[in-house]
mmCIF file of C-alpha atoms and ligand atoms in Angstrom:
data_model
loop_
_atom_site.group_PDB
_atom_site.id
_atom_site.type_symbol
_atom_site.label_atom_id
_atom_site.label_comp_id
_atom_site.label_asym_id
_atom_site.label_seq_id
_atom_site.Cartn_x
_atom_site.Cartn_y
_atom_site.Cartn_z
ATOM 1 C CA MET A 1 47.327 -31.366 -13.928
ATOM 2 C CA PHE A 2 48.140 -28.182 -15.581
ATOM 3 C CA LYS A 3 50.989 -29.886 -17.297
ATOM 4 C CA ASN A 4 48.674 -32.635 -18.510
ATOM 5 C CA ALA A 5 46.148 -30.189 -19.962
ATOM 6 C CA ALA A 6 48.890 -28.612 -21.902
ATOM 7 C CA SER A 7 50.150 -31.735 -23.283
ATOM 8 C CA LEU A 8 46.686 -32.762 -24.085
ATOM 9 C CA LEU A 9 46.145 -29.489 -25.947
ATOM 10 C CA LYS A 10 49.527 -30.203 -27.756
ATOM 11 C CA HIS A 11 48.465 -33.531 -28.590
ATOM 12 C CA LYS A 12 45.245 -32.188 -30.121
ATOM 13 C CA ALA A 13 47.067 -29.800 -32.216
ATOM 14 C CA THR A 14 49.398 -32.327 -33.507
ATOM 15 C CA LEU A 15 46.272 -34.412 -34.459
ATOM 16 C CA ALA A 16 44.638 -31.519 -36.169
ATOM 17 C CA PHE A 17 47.779 -30.849 -38.049
ATOM 18 C CA THR A 18 48.001 -34.382 -39.178
ATOM 19 C CA VAL A 19 44.450 -34.313 -40.352
ATOM 20 C CA GLY A 20 45.060 -31.114 -42.196
ATOM 21 C CA SER A 21 47.956 -32.512 -43.862
ATOM 22 C CA LEU A 22 46.237 -35.568 -44.976
ATOM 23 C CA MET A 23 43.449 -33.215 -46.504
ATOM 24 C CA LEU A 24 46.155 -31.311 -48.232
ATOM 25 C CA VAL A 25 47.689 -34.511 -49.647
ATOM 26 C CA GLY A 26 44.081 -35.526 -50.686
ATOM 27 C CA CYS A 27 43.550 -32.110 -52.291
ATOM 28 C CA SER A 28 46.983 -32.229 -54.233
ATOM 29 C CA GLU A 29 46.064 -35.657 -55.391
ATOM 30 C CA SER A 30 42.839 -34.697 -56.847
ATOM 31 C CA GLN A 31 44.610 -31.775 -58.596
ATOM 32 C CA GLU A 32 47.295 -34.160 -60.072
ATOM 33 C CA LYS A 33 44.216 -35.721 -62.187
ATOM 34 C CA VAL A 34 43.836 -32.570 -64.061
ATOM 35 C CA PRO A 35 47.160 -32.237 -66.017
ATOM 36 C CA PRO A 36 46.500 -35.495 -68.085
ATOM 37 C CA LYS A 37 43.526 -33.702 -69.900
ATOM 38 C CA PRO A 38 45.660 -31.060 -71.717
ATOM 39 C CA ALA A 39 48.125 -33.850 -72.672
ATOM 40 C CA ALA A 40 45.446 -35.912 -74.113
ATOM 41 C CA ALA A 41 43.995 -32.978 -75.896
ATOM 42 C CA LYS A 42 47.430 -32.333 -77.392
ATOM 43 C CA SER A 43 47.863 -35.808 -78.738
ATOM 44 C CA ALA A 44 44.190 -35.707 -80.006
ATOM 45 C CA LYS A 45 45.037 -32.735 -82.040
ATOM 46 C CA PRO A 46 47.877 -33.700 -84.161
ATOM 47 C CA ALA A 47 49.609 -31.152 -86.877
ATOM 48 C CA ALA A 48 47.433 -31.339 -90.021
ATOM 49 C CA PRO A 49 49.080 -33.924 -92.317
ATOM 50 C CA LYS A 50 50.933 -32.273 -95.066
ATOM 51 C CA LYS A 51 49.156 -32.726 -98.363
ATOM 52 C CA GLU A 52 51.130 -34.276 -101.118
ATOM 53 C CA ALA A 53 51.262 -32.060 -104.256
ATOM 54 C CA PHE A 54 50.971 -35.055 -106.432
ATOM 55 C CA SER A 55 50.314 -38.869 -106.610
ATOM 56 C CA VAL A 56 51.629 -41.553 -108.736
ATOM 57 C CA LYS A 57 49.731 -44.781 -109.668
ATOM 58 C CA ASP A 58 50.532 -47.163 -112.483
ATOM 59 C CA GLY A 59 53.215 -44.864 -114.143
ATOM 60 C CA ILE A 60 50.656 -41.942 -114.140
ATOM 61 C CA LEU A 61 51.664 -38.866 -112.150
ATOM 62 C CA THR A 62 48.719 -36.711 -111.225
ATOM 63 C CA THR A 63 49.254 -33.305 -109.491
ATOM 64 C CA ASN A 64 46.846 -31.932 -106.927
ATOM 65 C CA PRO A 65 45.322 -28.465 -107.310
ATOM 66 C CA GLY A 66 47.688 -25.758 -106.263
ATOM 67 C CA ASP A 67 49.715 -22.944 -107.608
ATOM 68 C CA SER A 68 52.926 -24.887 -108.024
ATOM 69 C CA VAL A 69 54.034 -28.444 -107.853
ATOM 70 C CA ALA A 70 57.605 -30.169 -108.069
ATOM 71 C CA PHE A 71 58.093 -33.718 -109.192
ATOM 72 C CA GLU A 72 60.853 -36.037 -110.593
ATOM 73 C CA ILE A 73 60.833 -38.242 -113.706
ATOM 74 C CA THR A 74 63.526 -40.663 -113.738
ATOM 75 C CA SER A 75 65.208 -42.370 -116.749
ATOM 76 C CA ASN A 76 67.613 -45.221 -116.833
ATOM 77 C CA ASP A 77 70.146 -47.308 -118.925
ATOM 78 C CA ALA A 78 67.293 -49.495 -120.381
ATOM 79 C CA MET A 79 65.946 -46.444 -122.240
ATOM 80 C CA GLN A 80 62.989 -45.978 -120.089
ATOM 81 C CA TYR A 81 61.163 -43.202 -118.267
ATOM 82 C CA ASN A 82 59.498 -44.291 -114.954
ATOM 83 C CA LEU A 83 56.347 -42.235 -116.097
ATOM 84 C CA LYS A 84 54.152 -42.893 -119.059
ATOM 85 C CA GLU A 85 51.727 -39.911 -118.436
ATOM 86 C CA ILE A 86 51.835 -36.667 -116.346
ATOM 87 C CA HIS A 87 48.489 -34.963 -115.665
ATOM 88 C CA VAL A 88 48.747 -31.361 -114.322
ATOM 89 C CA GLN A 89 46.302 -28.435 -113.811
ATOM 90 C CA LYS A 90 45.947 -25.502 -116.101
ATOM 91 C CA GLY A 91 48.248 -22.612 -115.055
ATOM 92 C CA GLN A 92 50.389 -24.654 -112.585
ATOM 93 C CA LYS A 93 53.923 -23.664 -112.137
ATOM 94 C CA ILE A 94 55.735 -26.901 -112.663
ATOM 95 C CA THR A 95 59.225 -27.691 -111.565
ATOM 96 C CA LEU A 96 60.161 -30.963 -113.196
ATOM 97 C CA THR A 97 63.490 -32.698 -112.460
ATOM 98 C CA LEU A 98 64.649 -35.340 -114.975
ATOM 99 C CA SER A 99 67.019 -37.771 -113.162
ATOM 100 C CA HIS A 100 69.270 -40.326 -114.935
ATOM 101 C CA VAL A 101 69.431 -43.381 -112.632
ATOM 102 C CA GLY A 102 71.704 -45.306 -114.927
ATOM 103 C CA LYS A 103 75.390 -45.344 -115.350
ATOM 104 C CA MET A 104 75.888 -44.876 -119.011
ATOM 105 C CA ALA A 105 77.435 -41.740 -120.483
ATOM 106 C CA LYS A 106 75.213 -39.107 -122.298
ATOM 107 C CA THR A 107 77.117 -39.860 -125.546
ATOM 108 C CA VAL A 108 75.724 -43.407 -125.511
ATOM 109 C CA MET A 109 72.607 -43.401 -123.248
ATOM 110 C CA GLY A 110 71.727 -39.602 -123.135
ATOM 111 C CA HIS A 111 68.319 -38.573 -122.157
ATOM 112 C CA ASN A 112 66.373 -35.204 -122.118
ATOM 113 C CA TRP A 113 62.714 -34.588 -121.549
ATOM 114 C CA VAL A 114 61.188 -32.534 -124.277
ATOM 115 C CA LEU A 115 57.583 -31.226 -124.013
ATOM 116 C CA LEU A 116 56.280 -30.422 -127.563
ATOM 117 C CA LYS A 117 53.408 -27.902 -128.490
ATOM 118 C CA LYS A 118 50.056 -29.395 -129.571
ATOM 119 C CA ASP A 119 49.727 -30.657 -133.046
ATOM 120 C CA VAL A 120 53.430 -30.825 -133.609
ATOM 121 C CA ASP A 121 54.508 -33.669 -136.069
ATOM 122 C CA VAL A 122 56.208 -35.744 -133.482
ATOM 123 C CA SER A 123 58.010 -38.135 -135.801
ATOM 124 C CA ALA A 124 59.087 -35.188 -137.895
ATOM 125 C CA PHE A 125 60.483 -33.515 -134.801
ATOM 126 C CA ALA A 126 62.248 -36.829 -133.700
ATOM 127 C CA THR A 127 63.917 -37.390 -137.063
ATOM 128 C CA ALA A 128 65.139 -33.856 -137.070
ATOM 129 C CA ALA A 129 66.484 -34.181 -133.815
ATOM 130 C CA MET A 130 68.571 -37.058 -134.691
ATOM 131 C CA SER A 131 71.022 -34.845 -136.677
ATOM 132 C CA ALA A 132 70.971 -32.104 -134.071
ATOM 133 C CA GLN A 133 73.909 -33.423 -131.856
ATOM 134 C CA ALA A 134 75.498 -29.948 -131.920
ATOM 135 C CA THR A 135 72.373 -28.478 -130.095
ATOM 136 C CA ALA A 136 71.885 -31.459 -127.768
ATOM 137 C CA TYR A 137 69.282 -33.010 -129.990
ATOM 138 C CA ILE A 138 66.930 -30.055 -130.007
ATOM 139 C CA PRO A 139 66.709 -28.976 -133.705
ATOM 140 C CA ALA A 140 67.335 -25.335 -134.068
ATOM 141 C CA ASP A 141 64.888 -24.890 -136.793
ATOM 142 C CA LYS A 142 62.176 -26.567 -134.637
ATOM 143 C CA LYS A 143 62.748 -24.823 -131.391
ATOM 144 C CA ALA A 144 59.392 -23.008 -131.715
ATOM 145 C CA GLU A 145 57.710 -26.370 -131.467
ATOM 146 C CA VAL A 146 59.029 -26.982 -128.000
ATOM 147 C CA LEU A 147 57.162 -25.848 -124.987
ATOM 148 C CA ALA A 148 59.840 -26.753 -122.449
ATOM 149 C CA HIS A 149 62.945 -29.099 -122.190
ATOM 150 C CA THR A 150 65.620 -30.242 -119.861
ATOM 151 C CA ASP A 151 69.335 -30.588 -120.623
ATOM 152 C CA LEU A 152 70.663 -33.854 -122.070
ATOM 153 C CA ILE A 153 72.152 -35.784 -119.359
ATOM 154 C CA GLY A 154 74.032 -39.093 -118.659
ATOM 155 C CA GLY A 155 74.155 -41.626 -115.954
ATOM 156 C CA GLY A 156 73.899 -40.035 -112.433
ATOM 157 C CA GLU A 157 72.901 -36.644 -113.604
ATOM 158 C CA LYS A 158 70.019 -34.454 -113.158
ATOM 159 C CA SER A 159 68.384 -31.472 -114.950
ATOM 160 C CA LYS A 160 65.811 -29.225 -113.461
ATOM 161 C CA ILE A 161 63.297 -27.016 -115.350
ATOM 162 C CA THR A 162 60.406 -24.755 -114.333
ATOM 163 C CA PHE A 163 57.565 -23.824 -116.646
ATOM 164 C CA GLU A 164 53.942 -23.092 -116.565
ATOM 165 C CA ALA A 165 51.363 -25.494 -117.603
ATOM 166 C CA PRO A 166 50.043 -24.810 -120.921
ATOM 167 C CA GLU A 167 46.396 -24.504 -122.022
ATOM 168 C CA PRO A 168 44.239 -27.588 -121.339
ATOM 169 C CA GLY A 169 44.649 -30.418 -123.804
ATOM 170 C CA GLU A 170 46.955 -33.388 -124.645
ATOM 171 C CA TYR A 171 50.708 -33.026 -125.346
ATOM 172 C CA ILE A 172 53.556 -35.476 -125.875
ATOM 173 C CA PHE A 173 56.922 -35.490 -124.086
ATOM 174 C CA LEU A 174 59.717 -37.551 -125.372
ATOM 175 C CA CYS A 175 63.541 -38.076 -125.325
ATOM 176 C CA THR A 176 65.014 -36.839 -128.483
ATOM 177 C CA PHE A 177 68.303 -38.768 -128.243
ATOM 178 C CA PRO A 178 68.660 -40.717 -131.572
ATOM 179 C CA GLY A 179 66.452 -43.860 -131.492
ATOM 180 C CA HIS A 180 65.022 -43.059 -127.957
ATOM 181 C CA ASN A 181 61.670 -41.699 -128.652
ATOM 182 C CA ALA A 182 59.968 -44.975 -129.627
ATOM 183 C CA MET A 183 60.248 -46.182 -125.975
ATOM 184 C CA MET A 184 60.816 -42.801 -124.192
ATOM 185 C CA ARG A 185 57.530 -40.987 -125.025
ATOM 186 C CA GLY A 186 54.578 -40.162 -122.915
ATOM 187 C CA LYS A 187 51.499 -38.064 -122.497
ATOM 188 C CA PHE A 188 51.467 -34.721 -120.829
ATOM 189 C CA ILE A 189 47.832 -33.794 -120.049
ATOM 190 C CA VAL A 190 46.581 -30.450 -118.783
ATOM 191 C CA LYS A 191 43.264 -30.216 -117.248
HETATM 192 CO CO1 CO B 201 67.145 -40.915 -123.971
#
């Protein structure tokens, strides 16, 4: 009898323990539903997309507002730039890379990127440049008419320059290699 009572108590204790364990399981199960919230919040808050410093559409490159901007203009064996216009903001620090994506040597298909000051006689400059082979087609007596220029490069080469955007207005850029400026000429517009 005594023995039976003890075993009954033991049985009750086991039952209580089992119920307690089930409650614990139930409790931990409801807690497991909490973590997904921070995970969802994390994916709903992605890193702010990096703003591009410029955009290109229909051969026109336009920079976004900002202290500085870097971009590339390409040139090829067909005597062409990939850009016909470049629009920048007043005072911007511009890092421009001219890339020659062709294969021809610079003695045959040389390219540069020359930005002229406002109101320069472009034809007169280009004509003078033709006989300025010794100075890579930048005529020494007209250097004052140049705002910025890259080196003369051949196929596979690049030339990088940095300059500050001049006062607002419309400027001309061109390649001064003999005979190229008719095709390799574009507008540089400062707003
Ligand atoms: Co050229």
